[in-house]
Amino acid sequence: MPAATLATALGFLLLAGGSAGDEAREAAAVRALVARLLGPERAAEFVVSVERALAAESGLDTYRLSGGGGGTPVRVCGSSGVAAAAGLHRYLRDFCGCHVAWSGSQLHLPRPLPAVPEELTEATPHRYRYYQNVCTQSYSFVWWDWARWEQEIDWMALNGINLALAWSGQEAIWQQVYLGLGLTQSEVDEYFTGPAFLAWGRMGNLHTWGGPLPASWHRKQLYLQHRILERMRSFGMTAVLPAFAGHVPKAITRVFPQVNVTQLGSWGHFNCSYSCPFLLAPGDPLFPIIGSLFLRELTREFGSDHVYGADTFNEMQPPSSEPSYLAAATAAVFEAMTAVDPEAVWLLQGWLFQHQPQFWGPSQLKAVLRAVPRGRLLVLDLFAENEPVYSRSDSFQGQPFIWCMLHNFGGNHGLFGALGAVNQGPAAARRFPNSTMVGTGIVPEGIGQNEVVYALMAELGWRKDPVQDLEAWVTDWARRRYGASQPDAEAAWRLLLQSVYNCSGDTCRGHNHSPLVRRPSLQMNTTTWYNRSDVFKAWHLLLTAAPTLATSPTFRYDLLDITRQALQELVSVYYEKARTAYLAKELVPLLRAGGILAYELLPALDKVLATDSRFLLGSWLQQARAAASSEAEAQLYEQNSRYQLTLWGPEGNILDYANKQLAGLVADYYTPRWHLFMEALAKSLAQGTPFQQHAFDKLVFQAELAFVLGSHQYPTRPQGDTVELAKRIFLKYCPQEAVASP
Ligand SMILES: *[C@@H]1O[C@H](CO)[C@@H](O)[C@H](O)[C@H]1NC(C)=O
Ligand SMILES: *[C@@H]1O[C@H](CO)[C@@H](O)[C@H](O)[C@H]1NC(C)=O
Ligand SMILES: *[C@@H]1O[C@H](CO)[C@@H](O)[C@H](O)[C@H]1NC(C)=O
Ligand SMILES: *[C@@H]1O[C@H](CO)[C@@H](O)[C@H](O)[C@H]1NC(C)=O
Ligand SMILES: *[C@@H]1O[C@H](CO)[C@@H](O)[C@H](O)[C@H]1NC(C)=O
Ligand SMILES: *[C@@H]1O[C@H](CO)[C@@H](O)[C@H](O)[C@H]1NC(C)=O
């Protein structure tokens, strides 16, 4: 499609003009952000303004920086609040050497503020910078209070995010709708999942599991949603609200016995007590009624920015592969939106197309993508750094799409990423013939890990070309992160770039596959796409840098994270030794290797994790409990949280998917199963009986369940010194290659 046609097709998506009132409101929001970030004194050195006219030529978010030096204020002007915040971030990053990240910020501002020698104007290459996966709401945001949300929205603004989900509180609206339709309160309660599983309830994968939602939950989420929306909109962000995708509670069939529904299949190894949702037939008269009731109630409560998310067939096999059915099911969702909001644009996670490519052949894809007028379906190419769909769907049949980096499933700890592919991806998608790309997106299932990957992706949202030299880029990144240039730390990051962050192919598809965080068996695959020695060397280099950098909180976080990674590597090494010994029927070497793994490495890991509040199971569970308004709710939330980290479902349905490495979780969940495994192997050798995986799985499930149902309370305050413990572990286990000259 020629550019002009594309622009027309995407007319709906083009930058809205704003009144002078909007400009003033957005500027005020950014000024308040500057004060939160830098404190009132330093904030006074910035002059922030918002002028829509800055983007007049391109229609794309633009910022302009000037001033600074010798006491002159730094002037930050943006075409929107988000653009101004992104301009501020650029100034802090490139002129002041500062760093803003989930794990902490390094904001040592020079005095006076450095000058911007020549006025600098930068426009983003695309209409949108998108943020969030539907799952992020459950894996990362579920227990957040307003203070934490505020930080996140600031992070979003600084990274120039202008399109993001705002999905809190939707169950409160659904409850009103269903009660209004004649369902009973207990039918509604039976339908919703618990808080930690709402993402999958919203996509029709699950119901009931982990519920019911207490009334206080609804009240708190409504309150939060209002504040979230108010803040997002004050920056000029577009908040994506949810819409009806077609899934309904089973009780709808009691109230409307004639209704035409299909029960879909199960999901994620859950049985139909928790899965197999009912999908309303697109031709049923109730479809537009329920869809419109919901959206009308929702927008009456929250207002609207005209973009709505809905996922009907996310990891769900449609009842028919007939293109006519798929088109009807798609059109029904869109029509229910436009009945309430004639300007509606539908935001669709394109995950289904890449998750079930056998089902979604060319005619099925086409049926869905053409069932909505061109320009009104905005598709997230959700895992584009790994398996882009735009390239095999003619740019989603001409619908606008956003090139998204997913990177992490379940929010696992573990260092991995494909910085090279991420760096090249957006530019390649833009160059694709007749590309309909309209933005870039950051869509991890869980945040708070591998920040270097997210820093690069956020930066790419504002770059026309890939970063030329990733080695230089990562070196600068380390320097800013620690607020000092330290050659060993920088060398460590270059080693990580060429190893853990240079993954390719299927070996590092978004998960931490380490045996450490998996249920033990004799079949575990310890292959890595990188050379483990690089991790050990980087570990050694960071330890060498420790005397200089130990006062930097971000450095201490990274030292802990790489020590954690090194221990994870050592667990693989000792697992291999133990397995080799077992297969060779050598009891003593088995006991030696197994003993080190289960009785030394894992306790050492737990102890070092305990030194940082970000790696405490206690803090994790405390967040859940703090969201409750009674002890009974606190117990429900804590159990939701424990399940999500481990068994996921009642029978280990999606076992260890959202694994984390947290102090307490290592000691009381991972360690006991390695004890059991090593004991079982030793017993097998001693008694000459074969090791039976199936019997072992049953045994270990009881231990896993004991942890999940347990009520032990874990420390919420860190204990011990990260640097000291990291050093001790290194000295004890330091593999030879770590100290060999690089
Ligand atoms: C791009 O669009 C133009 C105009 O519709 C068409 O002629 C051309 O074949 C398209 N190119 C590709 C590679 O699809
Ligand atoms: C589904 O699994 C749960 C938990 O294991 C069990 O209690 C329930 O009876 C099962 N339901 C069906 C329909 O099999
Ligand atoms: C129910 O919906 C399905 C799918 O749209 C359709 O094929 C079927 O004819 C409908 N049944 C009735 C009785 O309307
Ligand atoms: C990543 O690995 C590839 C080989 O798979 C290599 O060609 C490339 O140079 C590596 N990149 C970095 C930054 O080390
Ligand atoms: C382990 O995984 C790697 C990479 O995916 C694969 O090449 C190798 O064959 C696997 N090894 C075993 C023993 O399954
Ligand atoms: C990994 O690195 C070590 C130490 O630098 C080296 O001895 C070894 O040969 C490397 N292994 C591979 C497979 O490249």
XYZ file of C-alpha atoms in Angstrom, residues 119-701:
583
model
C 18.839 22.996 20.289
C 17.968 19.330 19.835
C 14.685 18.257 18.221
C 13.726 14.598 17.968
C 10.575 13.002 16.571
C 9.574 9.409 17.122
C 9.366 7.404 13.888
C 5.929 6.015 14.781
C 2.566 6.950 16.092
C 2.714 4.524 19.048
C 4.938 3.238 21.803
C 2.861 0.522 23.444
C 3.298 -1.181 26.812
C 1.919 -4.308 28.544
C 0.844 -7.824 27.882
C -2.566 -8.852 29.239
C -0.585 -11.216 31.499
C 1.617 -8.461 32.997
C -1.421 -7.385 34.970
C -1.402 -10.705 36.804
C 2.275 -11.609 37.000
C 3.533 -8.185 38.025
C 0.843 -5.632 38.814
C -1.715 -7.749 40.637
C -1.085 -6.531 44.196
C 0.062 -3.004 43.471
C -1.169 -0.022 45.410
C -1.370 3.495 44.006
C 2.182 4.399 45.063
C 3.588 1.572 42.945
C 1.291 2.380 40.033
C 2.398 5.982 40.146
C 6.029 4.921 39.790
C 5.156 2.733 36.844
C 3.211 5.408 35.016
C 6.186 7.727 35.527
C 8.431 5.050 34.026
C 6.016 4.771 31.113
C 5.996 8.519 30.511
C 9.788 8.783 30.701
C 10.068 6.048 28.101
C 7.571 7.816 25.900
C 4.874 5.138 26.182
C 1.659 6.622 24.799
C -0.587 3.560 24.499
C -1.125 1.065 27.332
C -3.743 -1.161 28.870
C -5.770 0.155 31.804
C -7.615 -2.986 32.742
C -8.020 -2.735 36.493
C -11.527 -2.759 37.903
C -13.206 -4.350 34.904
C -14.589 -7.233 36.963
C -16.559 -4.725 39.051
C -18.275 -3.575 35.851
C -18.809 -7.131 34.650
C -20.401 -7.936 37.988
C -22.931 -5.127 37.533
C -23.682 -6.285 34.006
C -24.205 -9.920 34.961
C -26.297 -9.108 38.015
C -28.343 -6.804 35.806
C -28.888 -9.664 33.374
C -30.258 -11.843 36.151
C -27.318 -13.912 37.350
C -27.102 -14.417 41.100
C -24.199 -13.147 43.180
C -23.015 -16.690 43.789
C -23.038 -17.412 40.043
C -20.903 -14.320 39.489
C -18.581 -15.279 42.356
C -18.225 -18.745 40.941
C -17.180 -17.303 37.568
C -14.325 -14.910 38.348
C -10.847 -16.255 38.995
C -8.782 -15.068 41.932
C -6.738 -11.877 41.584
C -3.508 -13.587 40.498
C -5.285 -15.334 37.603
C -7.500 -12.572 36.256
C -5.485 -12.184 33.050
C -6.572 -15.647 31.951
C -10.135 -15.106 33.091
C -10.213 -12.041 30.869
C -9.017 -14.005 27.843
C -11.486 -16.820 28.406
C -8.814 -19.378 29.288
C -9.954 -19.853 32.882
C -12.769 -19.237 35.284
C -13.302 -19.968 38.989
C -9.692 -20.884 39.800
C -8.286 -19.026 42.800
C -11.531 -17.125 43.372
C -13.886 -15.762 44.464
C -13.140 -12.042 44.299
C -14.112 -10.300 47.533
C -16.279 -7.169 47.375
C -13.371 -5.179 48.761
C -11.302 -6.229 45.774
C -13.771 -4.605 43.401
C -13.862 -1.395 45.447
C -10.089 -1.085 45.548
C -9.660 -1.828 41.887
C -12.266 0.744 40.891
C -10.473 3.324 42.979
C -7.114 2.384 41.456
C -8.462 2.392 37.925
C -9.774 5.922 38.327
C -6.401 7.143 39.542
C -4.501 5.211 36.870
C -6.658 6.638 34.113
C -6.531 10.139 35.472
C -2.729 10.013 35.584
C -2.228 8.324 32.220
C -4.522 10.790 30.496
C -2.888 13.738 32.231
C 0.298 12.835 30.327
C -1.623 12.498 27.076
C -1.406 8.702 27.006
C -4.122 6.666 25.343
C -5.559 4.185 27.821
C -6.783 0.950 26.258
C -9.940 -0.296 27.991
C -11.286 -3.849 27.748
C -14.247 -4.870 25.590
C -16.470 -7.931 25.303
C -14.735 -10.798 23.496
C -17.656 -13.266 23.573
C -16.961 -15.437 26.657
C -19.810 -15.713 29.130
C -20.429 -17.445 32.474
C -22.168 -20.784 32.249
C -25.052 -19.322 34.278
C -26.075 -17.279 31.218
C -27.595 -20.523 29.926
C -29.754 -20.771 33.048
C -31.080 -17.238 32.646
C -31.453 -17.502 28.859
C -32.173 -21.156 28.092
C -32.441 -20.449 24.339
C -29.038 -18.840 24.075
C -26.660 -20.239 21.464
C -23.329 -20.925 23.131
C -20.461 -23.281 22.362
C -18.302 -24.734 25.072
C -14.672 -24.430 24.021
C -11.967 -26.896 24.939
C -9.775 -26.865 28.004
C -6.706 -24.753 28.467
C -3.362 -25.171 30.191
C -4.094 -28.705 31.473
C -6.982 -27.368 33.545
C -10.139 -29.461 33.582
C -13.571 -28.058 32.819
C -14.185 -27.093 36.440
C -11.829 -24.209 35.720
C -11.593 -24.037 31.963
C -13.653 -24.816 28.819
C -15.389 -21.436 28.613
C -18.762 -20.791 27.023
C -18.541 -18.689 23.910
C -21.597 -16.823 22.728
C -22.452 -17.457 19.067
C -21.809 -14.374 16.963
C -25.323 -14.513 15.501
C -27.058 -14.708 18.865
C -29.132 -11.600 19.681
C -27.541 -11.518 23.142
C -24.078 -10.877 21.677
C -24.557 -7.194 20.873
C -26.643 -6.742 24.008
C -23.999 -8.023 26.430
C -21.169 -6.393 24.493
C -22.865 -3.009 24.492
C -24.090 -3.203 28.071
C -20.556 -3.801 29.246
C -18.935 -1.098 27.164
C -21.632 1.436 27.998
C -21.253 0.794 31.741
C -17.478 0.806 31.456
C -17.190 4.042 29.517
C -19.792 5.715 31.706
C -17.583 4.908 34.672
C -14.184 5.560 33.115
C -14.626 7.676 29.987
C -12.854 6.503 26.850
C -9.891 7.089 24.565
C -11.559 4.948 21.881
C -9.143 2.010 21.843
C -10.390 -1.302 23.253
C -8.704 -4.630 23.793
C -10.395 -8.015 23.411
C -9.000 -11.505 22.814
C -11.504 -14.174 21.844
C -9.242 -17.004 20.678
C -6.063 -16.408 22.620
C -4.679 -19.953 22.989
C -8.247 -21.166 22.487
C -9.137 -23.348 19.541
C -12.140 -21.782 17.790
C -15.135 -24.097 17.391
C -14.753 -23.963 13.625
C -11.994 -23.146 11.172
C -14.525 -21.998 8.573
C -13.484 -18.532 7.454
C -17.128 -17.432 7.473
C -17.456 -18.370 11.151
C -14.195 -16.668 12.117
C -15.211 -13.530 10.252
C -18.609 -13.488 11.967
C -17.077 -14.021 15.411
C -14.680 -11.146 14.760
C -17.289 -8.797 13.327
C -19.593 -9.417 16.287
C -16.945 -8.211 18.732
C -16.237 -5.108 16.679
C -19.901 -4.271 16.104
C -20.652 -4.458 19.811
C -17.865 -1.889 20.282
C -18.995 0.510 17.590
C -22.600 0.314 18.766
C -21.432 2.171 21.863
C -18.443 4.072 20.500
C -18.575 4.773 16.750
C -14.875 5.712 16.837
C -13.786 2.428 18.398
C -10.452 0.911 17.387
C -9.881 -2.705 18.434
C -6.505 -3.633 19.870
C -5.857 -7.345 19.328
C -2.983 -9.391 20.721
C -1.677 -11.229 17.664
C -0.365 -14.032 19.860
C -2.949 -16.544 18.618
C -1.533 -16.466 15.072
C 1.961 -17.371 16.139
C 0.906 -19.732 18.940
C -1.255 -21.981 16.723
C 0.125 -21.529 13.201
C -1.392 -24.873 12.098
C -4.871 -23.582 12.768
C -4.341 -20.028 11.545
C -3.636 -20.657 7.887
C -3.847 -17.896 5.296
C -7.627 -18.070 4.872
C -8.299 -18.093 8.643
C -5.961 -15.142 9.155
C -7.548 -13.274 6.302
C -11.062 -13.927 7.615
C -10.271 -12.330 10.973
C -8.167 -9.472 9.668
C -10.650 -8.446 7.001
C -13.733 -8.671 9.193
C -12.926 -5.257 10.651
C -12.611 -2.151 8.447
C -9.018 -1.373 7.595
C -7.440 0.900 10.153
C -9.831 -0.093 12.919
C -8.027 -3.258 14.038
C -4.692 -2.515 15.659
C -2.695 -5.737 15.919
C 0.110 -6.370 18.373
C 2.747 -8.550 16.707
C 3.406 -9.890 20.146
C 6.593 -11.934 19.881
C 8.120 -10.146 16.918
C 11.714 -10.389 18.097
C 11.430 -14.139 17.797
C 8.684 -15.047 15.329
C 7.172 -12.046 13.592
C 3.764 -12.580 12.023
C 3.653 -9.385 9.928
C 6.061 -10.884 7.420
C 3.864 -13.900 6.670
C 0.527 -12.088 6.748
C 1.241 -9.205 4.333
C 1.448 -6.824 7.264
C -1.684 -8.296 8.828
C -3.578 -7.843 5.588
C -3.057 -4.118 5.674
C -4.259 -3.605 9.226
C -1.956 -1.403 11.297
C 0.369 -3.319 13.597
C 2.790 -2.693 16.425
C 6.143 -4.466 16.475
C 6.349 -5.855 20.018
C 9.100 -7.396 22.063
C 7.732 -9.986 24.476
C 11.046 -11.239 25.840
C 9.909 -12.863 29.091
C 7.168 -15.392 29.858
C 5.960 -15.469 33.429
C 8.478 -12.916 34.659
C 11.223 -15.482 35.275
C 14.538 -14.480 36.761
C 17.479 -15.666 34.725
C 19.599 -13.635 32.347
C 18.551 -13.996 28.733
C 17.668 -11.964 25.714
C 18.331 -11.373 22.049
C 19.644 -7.830 21.955
C 20.796 -8.150 18.368
C 17.410 -9.305 17.072
C 15.609 -6.683 19.138
C 17.907 -3.998 17.814
C 17.319 -4.907 14.161
C 13.666 -5.903 14.377
C 11.718 -2.633 14.298
C 13.764 -1.164 11.450
C 13.319 -4.331 9.404
C 9.565 -4.253 9.978
C 9.467 -0.634 8.849
C 11.378 -1.498 5.658
C 9.095 -4.439 4.873
C 7.332 -3.790 1.541
C 4.070 -1.909 2.137
C 4.580 -2.161 5.876
C 1.659 -1.041 8.013
C 3.718 -0.798 11.165
C 2.541 2.064 13.375
C 4.588 1.563 16.507
C 6.818 -0.431 18.798
C 5.776 -2.230 21.958
C 7.157 -3.663 25.185
C 4.999 -6.645 26.167
C 6.698 -8.917 28.718
C 4.439 -11.159 30.759
C 6.330 -10.039 33.848
C 8.650 -7.111 34.532
C 11.516 -6.495 36.930
C 14.215 -8.583 35.232
C 16.844 -8.197 32.470
C 16.540 -4.437 32.420
C 19.153 -3.978 29.735
C 16.780 -5.561 27.211
C 13.958 -3.180 28.109
C 16.219 -0.142 28.084
C 17.214 -0.948 24.512
C 13.646 -1.565 23.395
C 12.405 1.655 24.982
C 15.150 3.570 23.231
C 14.268 2.001 19.877
C 10.798 3.525 20.169
C 12.486 6.864 19.564
C 15.122 5.838 17.015
C 14.806 5.670 13.258
C 17.724 3.286 12.942
C 19.119 0.462 15.026
C 21.909 1.187 17.467
C 25.094 1.055 15.397
C 27.398 -0.485 17.941
C 25.781 -2.544 20.677
C 29.084 -3.018 22.509
C 29.488 0.714 22.882
C 25.835 1.050 23.779
C 25.974 -1.541 26.544
C 29.177 0.016 27.875
C 27.464 3.407 28.157
C 24.471 1.737 29.708
C 26.607 0.173 32.459
C 28.355 3.486 33.084
C 25.061 5.309 33.576
C 23.561 2.516 35.607
C 26.400 2.660 38.148
C 27.050 6.395 37.809
C 30.740 5.753 37.215
C 33.055 4.481 34.565
C 34.629 1.287 35.832
C 36.456 -0.812 33.222
C 35.803 -4.206 34.825
C 32.073 -3.576 35.173
C 31.906 -2.410 31.579
C 33.839 -5.453 30.382
C 31.421 -7.652 32.335
C 28.506 -6.191 30.438
C 30.208 -6.715 27.082
C 30.690 -10.353 28.013
C 27.029 -10.655 28.931
C 26.099 -9.044 25.623
C 27.976 -11.661 23.647
C 26.708 -14.558 25.749
C 23.398 -14.549 27.648
C 22.059 -11.601 25.649
C 22.993 -13.078 22.292
C 20.507 -15.871 22.142
C 19.191 -17.152 18.875
C 16.734 -19.800 17.814
C 14.532 -21.732 20.181
C 16.995 -22.285 22.974
C 15.989 -19.219 24.916
C 12.366 -18.715 24.009
C 11.418 -16.429 26.826
C 11.847 -18.834 29.729
C 14.442 -19.731 32.248
C 14.976 -23.442 31.570
C 17.543 -24.014 34.279
C 17.147 -27.291 36.185
C 17.331 -25.188 39.346
C 13.770 -23.959 38.831
C 12.334 -27.165 37.352
C 11.050 -30.347 38.910
C 14.090 -32.675 38.919
C 14.312 -35.615 36.531
C 17.024 -37.590 34.751
C 16.076 -35.952 31.448
C 16.901 -32.338 32.139
C 18.617 -30.452 29.358
C 21.383 -28.183 30.569
C 22.475 -26.963 27.133
C 22.863 -23.208 26.877
C 23.265 -21.022 23.809
C 26.215 -19.307 25.458
C 29.441 -20.398 26.965
C 28.974 -20.646 30.738
C 32.521 -19.415 31.265
C 31.391 -16.006 30.046
C 28.961 -15.791 32.951
C 31.643 -16.848 35.417
C 34.046 -14.321 33.936
C 31.476 -11.541 34.105
C 30.803 -12.530 37.706
C 34.499 -12.250 38.493
C 34.695 -8.873 36.755
C 31.786 -7.437 38.734
C 33.379 -8.687 41.940
C 36.592 -6.979 40.923
C 34.598 -3.774 40.428
C 32.863 -4.111 43.779
C 35.296 -2.077 45.917
C 34.724 0.911 43.595
C 31.010 0.515 42.924
C 29.605 -1.074 46.059
C 27.844 2.114 47.128
C 25.675 1.999 43.992
C 22.366 0.240 44.702
C 21.954 -0.727 41.049
C 25.432 -2.241 41.079
C 24.588 -4.299 44.155
C 21.421 -5.473 42.462
C 23.381 -6.572 39.399
C 26.077 -8.238 41.476
C 23.347 -10.218 43.194
C 21.676 -11.045 39.906
C 24.876 -12.353 38.330
C 25.767 -14.303 41.470
C 22.296 -15.818 41.203
C 22.971 -16.619 37.545
C 26.376 -18.129 38.323
C 24.795 -20.348 40.986
C 22.183 -21.368 38.462
C 24.995 -22.400 36.098
C 26.723 -24.291 38.895
C 23.503 -26.151 39.651
C 23.528 -27.351 36.020
C 27.154 -28.383 36.285
C 26.589 -30.363 39.491
C 23.370 -31.836 38.187
C 25.338 -33.190 35.198
C 27.992 -34.629 37.510
C 25.344 -36.290 39.649
C 23.514 -37.720 36.668
C 26.746 -39.033 35.119
C 27.672 -40.676 38.433
C 24.220 -42.182 38.754
C 24.240 -43.583 35.237
C 27.706 -45.027 35.887
C 26.329 -46.498 39.122
C 28.954 -44.706 41.221
C 27.457 -43.939 44.582
C 30.181 -41.857 46.165
C 30.560 -39.366 43.287
C 26.758 -39.166 43.162
C 26.566 -38.308 46.845
C 29.358 -35.771 46.506
C 27.846 -33.900 43.537
C 24.280 -34.184 44.781
C 25.337 -33.039 48.216
C 27.024 -29.926 46.865
C 23.990 -29.089 44.748
C 21.296 -29.603 47.344
C 23.119 -28.827 50.585
C 25.544 -26.104 49.548
C 24.659 -24.311 46.323
C 20.954 -23.877 46.984
C 21.369 -22.704 50.587
C 24.076 -20.297 49.409
C 21.692 -18.961 46.772
C 18.912 -18.503 49.299
C 21.253 -16.635 51.585
C 22.515 -14.225 48.975
C 18.997 -13.552 47.666
C 18.002 -12.703 51.222
C 20.306 -9.679 51.137
C 18.065 -7.670 48.793
C 14.442 -6.680 49.296
C 13.730 -7.234 45.579
C 14.535 -10.954 45.933
C 12.479 -11.816 49.028
C 9.530 -14.171 48.946
C 8.463 -12.386 52.146
C 8.103 -9.045 50.316
C 6.300 -10.751 47.474
C 3.743 -12.352 49.785
C 3.499 -9.275 51.976
C 2.367 -7.281 48.921
C -0.441 -9.785 48.413
C -1.505 -9.679 52.042
C -1.409 -5.896 52.105
C -3.997 -5.798 49.312
C -6.509 -7.586 51.559
C -8.982 -6.083 53.981
C -9.355 -9.081 56.304
C -7.323 -12.061 57.439
C -9.432 -14.403 55.309
C -8.733 -12.286 52.227
C -5.058 -12.093 53.129
C -4.923 -15.894 53.170
C -6.674 -16.160 49.831
C -4.324 -13.625 48.241
C -1.235 -15.223 49.718
C -2.312 -18.585 48.383
C -2.994 -17.102 44.944
C 0.510 -15.744 45.008
C 2.114 -19.005 46.109
C 0.244 -20.950 43.448
C 1.196 -18.531 40.708
C 4.913 -18.850 41.533
C 4.870 -22.656 41.582
C 2.094 -25.129 40.725
C -0.026 -22.502 38.936
C -3.054 -24.804 39.103
C -4.356 -27.317 41.653
C -2.342 -30.186 40.187
C 0.752 -28.422 38.935
C -1.111 -27.709 35.710
C 1.427 -25.207 34.402
C 4.205 -26.201 36.729
C 6.942 -23.654 37.410
C 5.954 -21.483 34.459
C 6.210 -18.262 36.441
C 9.246 -19.415 38.391
C 11.236 -16.850 40.319
C 14.372 -17.024 42.380
C 13.441 -15.542 45.720
C 14.860 -16.103 49.197
C 12.423 -18.434 50.889
C 11.191 -19.930 47.650
C 14.630 -21.427 47.019
C 14.858 -22.713 50.599
C 11.365 -24.119 50.967
C 10.308 -25.065 47.445
C 13.254 -25.759 45.122
C 15.617 -27.157 47.765
C 13.278 -29.821 49.201
C 12.644 -31.311 45.791
C 16.355 -31.552 45.065
C 16.826 -33.257 48.422
C 14.151 -35.768 47.483
C 15.688 -36.304 44.056
C 19.205 -36.946 45.313
C 17.843 -39.260 48.006
C 15.841 -41.169 45.426
C 18.883 -41.598 43.165
C 21.068 -42.692 46.049
C 18.470 -45.161 47.210
C 18.093 -46.509 43.705
C 21.845 -47.181 43.465
C 22.115 -48.550 46.977
C 19.191 -50.927 46.527
C 19.743 -51.680 42.863
C 16.187 -50.639 41.950
C 15.436 -48.364 39.017
C 14.601 -44.715 39.614
C 10.950 -44.234 38.763
C 10.096 -40.772 37.571
C 6.385 -41.231 37.902
C 6.559 -42.283 41.533
C 9.031 -39.492 42.203
C 6.680 -36.921 40.637
C 3.906 -38.007 42.953
C 6.147 -37.748 45.961
C 7.545 -34.375 45.000
C 4.077 -33.006 44.257
